[in-house]
Amino acid sequence: MKVAADTETIYLDNNATTRTAPEVIEAMMPFFGNRYGNPSSIHSFGGTVRRLVERAREQVAALIGASAGEIVFTSCGSESDNMAIKGFYREHGGKTRIITSAVEHPAVRNTARFLRDGRGVPLTELPVDGEGMISPSALDSLEIAPGTLASMMWANNETGVIFPIREMAEAVKARGGTFHTDAVQAAGKVRINVKEVPADMLAISGHKLHAPKGIGAAYFRAGTPVAPLIHGGHQEGGARAGTENVPYIIGLGRACELALGRMEEENTRVRALRDRLERELLAKCAGAKLNGHPENRLPNTTNISFGGIEGEAVLLHLDDAGIAASSGSACTTGSLEPSHVMMAMGIPYTYAHSSTRFSLSIYNNDLDVDRVVSAMPGIVDKLRRLSPFV
Ligand code: PLP
């Protein structure tokens, strides 16, 4: 098997996971070495670590305009989503109804469906339009009251489409409901300010913003009940038991600090790279079409269908060319079914099947874009010649 050296791979799969920033690794290292104290210890050896964990909490809070006391460290974005949704269910004695969108990540989608199928919780999954966008007015006809939880993603992982989160949160709150947002893809890429968006709960994942895998954070607005998923000791103010994953917490804090400082670059240089990649692929590849809203999108993401060819085959050919991207089929389930996101957008089957996601980061440059733009038209032509659909 040919394994490209890391330095040779053109990595355009940053919505799947990101490279841990060298600055983050550097910040974490002492906590694998002689800073091994337990933050709960009374002695000063642990106390020093506790203070640094609290500084990391402030760094995470600063990324979203929250207060440190509103942040709970978790193991990942999925845990943060589960904690919010299942916690809400438990806090309301099971008498809840849930509203989500049809394009949520499985961390929200399957948690809500678990409560629907296993606990009889009424669930509404709001549709999106052909560009993957949701309309806040879709909430108008729904019953929303105290005991209603709406969970809507800030930005979609496959298309990058950014939902009108502020309008939806305001609409739900005005009618007494509770609002959760899965901001796993948005955090660090676009500005989030919970002082302006009245979300009650929000999920963040470290490995999507250049911290390591296995660390996340959940935001609970002050006054929002927090029901632990993991019971035990008093860590995280009783919200999540278990001795803290100190090195990773420190890493997440540093990554959030870096992300805040780099947001401008993400929104100018990375956006310009993404735009050029998209423009040239759409111009040079036969049958290419953009999936998702052309403007309201994360600056790093483009999702393109090539029509009549398999996304999986595109990925394998790109892989041979040393380019890592992602497809809208198979990756989530191991099956060749198009993703629920493409289906919810009503993308025709043969287009949905060929959807290919390129997601960039601050570590990409013009040469990476050049390589993809020169490789793709040949790959598409070759696969179209072999396709029974074309
Ligand atoms: N939510 C969204 C939108 C995601 O893209 C992901 C990961 O792909 C998750 C949640 C889950 O995050 P994690 O991998 O940290 O559990």
XYZ file of C-alpha atoms and ligand atoms in Angstrom:
406
model
C 0.000 0.000 0.000
C 1.308 3.403 -0.976
C 1.284 5.760 1.987
C 2.050 9.354 1.161
C 4.277 11.106 3.672
C 2.343 13.634 5.708
C 4.229 16.513 4.210
C 3.289 15.369 0.689
C -0.420 15.012 1.306
C -2.542 17.936 0.270
C -5.015 17.852 3.091
C -8.415 19.237 2.142
C -10.518 17.326 4.662
C -10.481 19.769 7.545
C -14.188 19.355 8.305
C -13.370 15.726 9.174
C -10.490 16.664 11.406
C -7.673 19.187 11.546
C -3.974 19.070 12.127
C -3.140 19.816 15.766
C -1.430 23.210 15.697
C 2.258 23.091 16.728
C 1.527 25.882 19.245
C -1.169 23.660 20.765
C 1.195 20.688 21.042
C 3.777 22.933 22.670
C 1.240 24.191 25.201
C 0.185 20.631 26.055
C 3.624 19.055 26.468
C 4.402 20.135 30.078
C 1.193 18.426 31.190
C 2.461 15.072 29.903
C 5.690 15.762 31.803
C 6.276 17.294 35.185
C 2.975 19.210 35.414
C 1.001 16.066 36.183
C -0.854 17.333 39.241
C -4.544 16.602 39.746
C -6.575 19.837 39.568
C -8.733 18.610 42.472
C -5.795 18.199 44.870
C -5.481 20.527 47.846
C -1.694 20.929 47.481
C -0.189 23.648 45.385
C 1.202 21.122 42.861
C -2.410 20.390 41.867
C -3.544 23.966 42.488
C -1.222 25.324 39.811
C -2.737 22.925 37.303
C -6.239 23.884 38.433
C -5.512 27.539 37.722
C -4.265 26.658 34.226
C -7.388 24.584 33.550
C -9.432 27.619 34.558
C -7.402 29.800 32.218
C -8.174 27.343 29.406
C -11.859 27.628 30.285
C -11.584 31.397 29.889
C -9.899 30.949 26.494
C -12.736 28.697 25.287
C -15.348 31.089 26.658
C -13.679 34.032 24.896
C -14.052 32.326 21.499
C -17.849 32.448 21.797
C -18.344 35.536 23.969
C -19.332 33.470 27.030
C -18.219 33.542 30.664
C -15.832 30.868 31.889
C -18.454 29.564 34.331
C -20.703 28.681 31.381
C -18.207 26.207 29.854
C -18.037 22.474 30.645
C -15.169 20.411 29.226
C -16.266 17.176 27.542
C -14.556 14.471 25.482
C -15.876 15.573 22.061
C -18.570 17.394 20.149
C -20.808 14.321 20.205
C -20.706 14.241 23.996
C -21.531 17.954 24.176
C -24.553 17.419 21.901
C -25.712 14.384 23.892
C -25.282 16.207 27.175
C -27.431 19.111 26.025
C -30.234 17.099 24.419
C -30.503 14.162 26.840
C -29.934 16.517 29.759
C -32.842 18.693 28.618
C -35.047 15.600 28.347
C -34.163 14.493 31.880
C -34.525 17.971 33.355
C -38.073 18.107 32.013
C -39.026 14.700 33.381
C -39.318 13.352 29.857
C -42.162 15.756 28.984
C -40.455 17.399 26.047
C -40.711 17.842 22.323
C -37.712 18.296 20.062
C -37.292 20.235 16.831
C -34.183 19.786 14.681
C -33.318 20.167 11.013
C -33.147 17.382 8.451
C -29.412 17.950 7.942
C -28.029 17.678 11.489
C -24.871 15.711 12.178
C -25.594 12.199 13.578
C -24.496 13.469 17.009
C -27.746 15.471 17.141
C -29.864 13.536 14.646
C -29.392 10.140 16.263
C -29.658 11.501 19.808
C -33.008 13.118 18.978
C -34.145 9.967 17.158
C -33.084 7.840 20.140
C -35.393 9.900 22.346
C -38.169 9.693 19.747
C -37.911 5.946 19.137
C -36.934 4.832 22.637
C -38.767 7.358 24.805
C -41.657 8.534 22.650
C -40.496 12.164 22.472
C -42.289 13.992 19.624
C -39.645 15.012 17.073
C -39.907 17.371 14.110
C -37.065 17.509 11.589
C -37.452 20.716 9.605
C -36.709 20.527 5.877
C -34.058 22.555 4.053
C -34.257 23.946 0.536
C -32.215 22.904 -2.492
C -29.293 25.036 -1.259
C -29.306 23.389 2.163
C -30.781 26.500 3.801
C -33.487 26.525 6.442
C -36.170 29.170 6.784
C -36.822 30.506 10.311
C -40.478 30.878 9.300
C -40.694 27.068 9.296
C -40.880 27.418 13.082
C -44.033 29.572 12.890
C -46.534 26.745 12.535
C -44.951 24.561 15.220
C -45.994 24.242 18.828
C -43.194 25.834 20.860
C -43.519 26.247 24.610
C -41.472 25.700 27.762
C -40.434 22.058 27.410
C -39.645 22.446 23.694
C -36.022 22.051 22.662
C -34.902 23.248 19.243
C -31.460 22.002 18.191
C -30.151 23.527 14.976
C -26.599 23.335 13.706
C -24.717 26.608 13.281
C -23.002 25.362 10.131
C -23.333 22.155 8.173
C -20.363 19.802 8.049
C -20.970 18.655 4.450
C -21.921 21.857 2.671
C -20.665 24.489 5.116
C -24.074 26.211 4.892
C -24.598 28.595 7.811
C -28.090 28.616 9.287
C -29.828 31.843 10.430
C -29.117 30.843 14.025
C -29.807 34.209 15.587
C -33.287 34.489 14.077
C -34.160 30.907 14.979
C -32.855 31.205 18.541
C -34.815 34.452 19.019
C -38.002 32.888 17.624
C -37.738 29.835 19.891
C -36.851 31.849 22.999
C -39.694 34.332 22.391
C -42.153 31.440 22.716
C -40.577 30.007 25.874
C -38.569 27.215 24.230
C -34.936 26.281 24.751
C -32.350 26.562 21.973
C -29.288 24.389 21.423
C -26.852 24.751 18.566
C -24.214 22.333 17.347
C -21.452 24.822 16.561
C -18.803 22.140 16.016
C -18.055 23.235 12.436
C -18.556 26.942 12.994
C -16.422 27.471 16.088
C -13.085 28.977 15.153
C -14.102 29.561 11.518
C -16.749 32.251 11.882
C -17.550 34.683 14.655
C -19.806 33.323 17.385
C -21.082 35.569 20.137
C -23.598 34.203 22.606
C -24.212 37.755 23.804
C -25.841 38.428 20.426
C -27.365 35.005 19.768
C -29.632 33.877 22.600
C -28.733 30.158 22.416
C -29.012 28.358 25.747
C -26.601 25.559 24.888
C -23.848 25.120 22.295
C -21.400 22.349 21.334
C -17.719 22.682 20.382
C -15.220 19.999 19.336
C -11.456 20.420 19.705
C -10.287 18.435 16.710
C -12.181 20.659 14.257
C -10.192 23.722 15.332
C -6.601 22.460 15.558
C -6.771 20.938 19.052
C -6.437 17.149 19.407
C -9.201 14.560 19.043
C -10.870 13.595 22.312
C -11.657 17.002 23.781
C -14.741 19.171 23.456
C -16.710 21.778 25.315
C -20.353 22.449 26.041
C -21.719 25.918 26.706
C -24.672 26.294 29.078
C -25.956 29.850 29.438
C -25.961 30.907 33.101
C -29.216 29.685 34.652
C -29.697 26.818 32.170
C -30.041 23.531 34.056
C -27.107 21.188 33.404
C -27.806 17.479 33.787
C -24.639 15.357 33.861
C -24.278 12.370 31.554
C -21.457 11.044 33.732
C -22.052 10.878 37.470
C -19.316 10.581 40.047
C -17.010 13.200 41.535
C -17.498 16.937 41.678
C -15.359 17.857 38.650
C -16.651 20.516 36.238
C -18.860 21.887 39.005
C -20.676 18.550 39.155
C -21.629 18.730 35.468
C -19.243 15.991 34.336
C -17.496 13.589 36.679
C -14.040 12.191 35.988
C -10.549 13.564 36.527
C -9.984 16.237 33.931
C -8.069 15.488 30.736
C -5.672 18.257 31.635
C -3.265 18.236 28.640
C -6.148 18.264 26.166
C -8.042 20.941 28.069
C -4.936 23.115 27.947
C -4.647 22.316 24.218
C -8.275 23.261 23.553
C -7.817 26.537 25.392
C -4.746 27.405 23.326
C -6.487 26.346 20.094
C -9.427 28.639 20.875
C -7.056 31.499 21.606
C -5.273 30.903 18.294
C -8.561 30.596 16.408
C -9.754 33.928 17.733
C -6.535 35.567 16.533
C -6.699 33.837 13.139
C -10.381 34.355 12.373
C -9.563 37.235 10.068
C -7.126 35.095 8.064
C -9.709 32.299 7.893
C -12.213 34.742 6.458
C -9.922 36.387 3.914
C -6.989 34.218 2.798
C -8.656 30.806 3.306
C -11.904 32.086 1.787
C -10.008 33.350 -1.260
C -8.299 29.970 -1.682
C -11.628 28.175 -1.373
C -13.265 30.548 -3.841
C -10.536 30.030 -6.435
C -10.630 26.262 -5.997
C -14.395 26.279 -6.423
C -14.403 28.664 -9.388
C -11.785 26.698 -11.292
C -13.314 23.279 -10.574
C -16.745 24.470 -11.681
C -15.235 25.944 -14.855
C -12.911 23.080 -15.776
C -14.745 19.892 -14.756
C -17.499 18.531 -16.960
C -20.933 18.559 -15.307
C -19.709 20.177 -12.069
C -22.298 21.811 -9.795
C -22.039 23.473 -6.407
C -24.012 21.956 -3.525
C -25.108 24.421 -0.881
C -25.846 28.101 -0.556
C -23.288 30.094 -2.582
C -22.900 32.883 0.017
C -24.046 31.814 3.467
C -21.283 29.306 3.953
C -18.209 28.608 6.055
C -15.188 30.240 4.408
C -13.284 26.949 4.169
C -15.830 24.571 2.625
C -16.947 23.747 -0.883
C -19.064 20.775 -1.887
C -19.213 19.952 -5.599
C -20.999 17.221 -7.544
C -19.598 16.058 -10.850
C -22.684 14.249 -12.095
C -22.915 10.608 -13.051
C -19.740 9.483 -11.323
C -19.083 8.014 -7.885
C -17.777 10.289 -5.142
C -15.888 7.307 -3.732
C -14.073 6.791 -7.030
C -13.206 10.495 -7.149
C -11.739 10.215 -3.654
C -9.640 7.172 -4.534
C -8.223 8.899 -7.599
C -7.536 12.044 -5.591
C -5.867 9.893 -2.965
C -3.563 8.433 -5.622
C -2.670 12.008 -6.530
C -1.825 12.690 -2.853
C -4.965 14.743 -2.194
C -7.235 14.046 0.792
C -10.870 15.144 0.428
C -14.222 13.678 1.418
C -17.431 12.492 -0.191
C -21.106 12.930 0.603
C -21.706 9.215 0.375
C -20.422 6.221 2.257
C -18.171 8.047 4.703
C -20.717 8.054 7.465
C -22.225 4.604 7.121
C -19.867 2.388 5.168
C -22.669 2.042 2.611
C -22.874 3.712 -0.764
C -26.091 5.545 0.044
C -25.890 9.285 -0.577
C -25.757 11.252 2.657
C -28.953 12.382 4.389
C -27.788 15.966 3.827
C -27.736 15.588 0.026
C -31.058 13.731 0.116
C -32.679 16.417 2.301
C -31.532 19.039 -0.238
C -33.260 17.071 -2.974
C -30.036 16.659 -4.969
C -30.735 14.149 -7.782
C -29.364 10.701 -6.964
C -26.573 10.650 -9.545
C -25.386 14.082 -8.421
C -25.697 13.281 -4.720
C -23.551 10.213 -5.303
C -20.709 12.217 -6.754
C -20.678 14.967 -4.171
C -17.135 15.748 -3.084
C -16.247 18.004 -0.185
C -13.057 20.032 -0.076
C -12.508 21.673 3.304
C -9.479 23.899 3.751
C -7.611 25.316 6.721
C -5.026 27.984 7.436
C -2.368 25.373 6.587
C -3.374 25.323 2.908
C -1.848 27.515 0.236
C -2.086 28.403 -3.459
C 0.059 25.452 -4.506
C -2.438 23.052 -2.920
C -5.242 24.629 -4.925
C -3.134 24.451 -8.124
C -2.536 20.727 -7.579
C -6.230 19.944 -7.129
C -7.266 22.110 -10.055
C -4.785 20.371 -12.325
C -5.697 16.840 -11.131
C -9.487 17.013 -11.058
C -10.519 17.539 -14.704
C -8.573 14.428 -15.767
C -10.082 12.352 -12.960
C -13.599 13.494 -13.828
C -13.126 12.816 -17.568
C -11.738 9.358 -16.909
C -14.567 8.401 -14.523
C -17.226 9.815 -16.850
C -15.885 7.667 -19.688
C -16.345 4.609 -17.438
C -19.720 5.644 -15.994
C -22.897 3.804 -17.040
C -24.883 6.961 -16.170
C -23.187 9.350 -18.612
N -21.314 18.012 14.904
C -20.812 18.290 13.703
C -21.473 19.327 12.850
C -19.674 17.615 13.235
O -19.190 17.899 12.022
C -19.086 16.640 14.071
C -17.924 15.865 13.582
O -17.793 15.622 12.393
C -19.636 16.404 15.342
C -20.753 17.109 15.728
C -19.044 15.412 16.268
O -17.852 15.899 16.844
P -16.821 14.887 17.498
O -16.112 14.172 16.393
O -15.899 15.733 18.316
O -17.609 13.963 18.367
